[in-house]
Amino acid sequence: MPVNYEKYELILEKLALGKSWKLVASEMSCSRST
């Protein structure tokens, strides 16, 4: 069974970007509140 690693890499990249954006947003909101 050949695995399409490119698709997995894209999915992982999207997940990583989503997590990093959430972290950035939470950090910005925290810095604003303080």
CSV table of C-alpha atoms in Angstrom, one decimal:
chain,number,residue,atom,x,y,z
A,1,MET,CA,0.0,0.0,0.0
A,2,PRO,CA,1.7,3.2,-1.2
A,3,VAL,CA,1.1,6.1,1.3
A,4,ASN,CA,0.7,9.6,0.0
A,5,TYR,CA,3.0,11.4,2.5
A,6,GLU,CA,2.5,14.7,0.8
A,7,LYS,CA,-1.1,14.8,1.9
A,8,TYR,CA,-0.2,13.8,5.5
A,9,GLU,CA,2.5,16.6,5.5
A,10,LEU,CA,0.0,19.1,4.3
A,11,ILE,CA,-2.5,18.1,7.0
A,12,LEU,CA,0.2,18.2,9.7
A,13,GLU,CA,1.3,21.6,8.5
A,14,LYS,CA,-2.3,22.9,8.6
A,15,LEU,CA,-2.7,21.4,12.1
A,16,ALA,CA,0.6,22.9,13.3
A,17,LEU,CA,-0.4,26.3,11.8
A,18,GLY,CA,-3.8,26.2,13.4
A,19,LYS,CA,-2.3,25.4,16.8
A,20,SER,CA,0.4,28.1,16.5
A,21,TRP,CA,-2.2,30.7,15.5
A,22,LYS,CA,-4.4,29.7,18.5
A,23,LEU,CA,-1.3,30.1,20.8
A,24,VAL,CA,-0.5,33.5,19.3
A,25,ALA,CA,-4.1,34.6,19.6
A,26,SER,CA,-4.3,33.4,23.2
A,27,GLU,CA,-0.9,35.1,24.0
A,28,MET,CA,-2.1,38.4,22.4
A,29,SER,CA,-5.4,38.3,24.3
A,30,CYS,CA,-3.5,37.6,27.6
A,31,SER,CA,-1.1,40.4,27.0
A,32,ARG,CA,-4.0,42.8,26.2
A,33,SER,CA,-5.8,41.9,29.4
A,34,THR,CA,-2.8,42.5,31.6
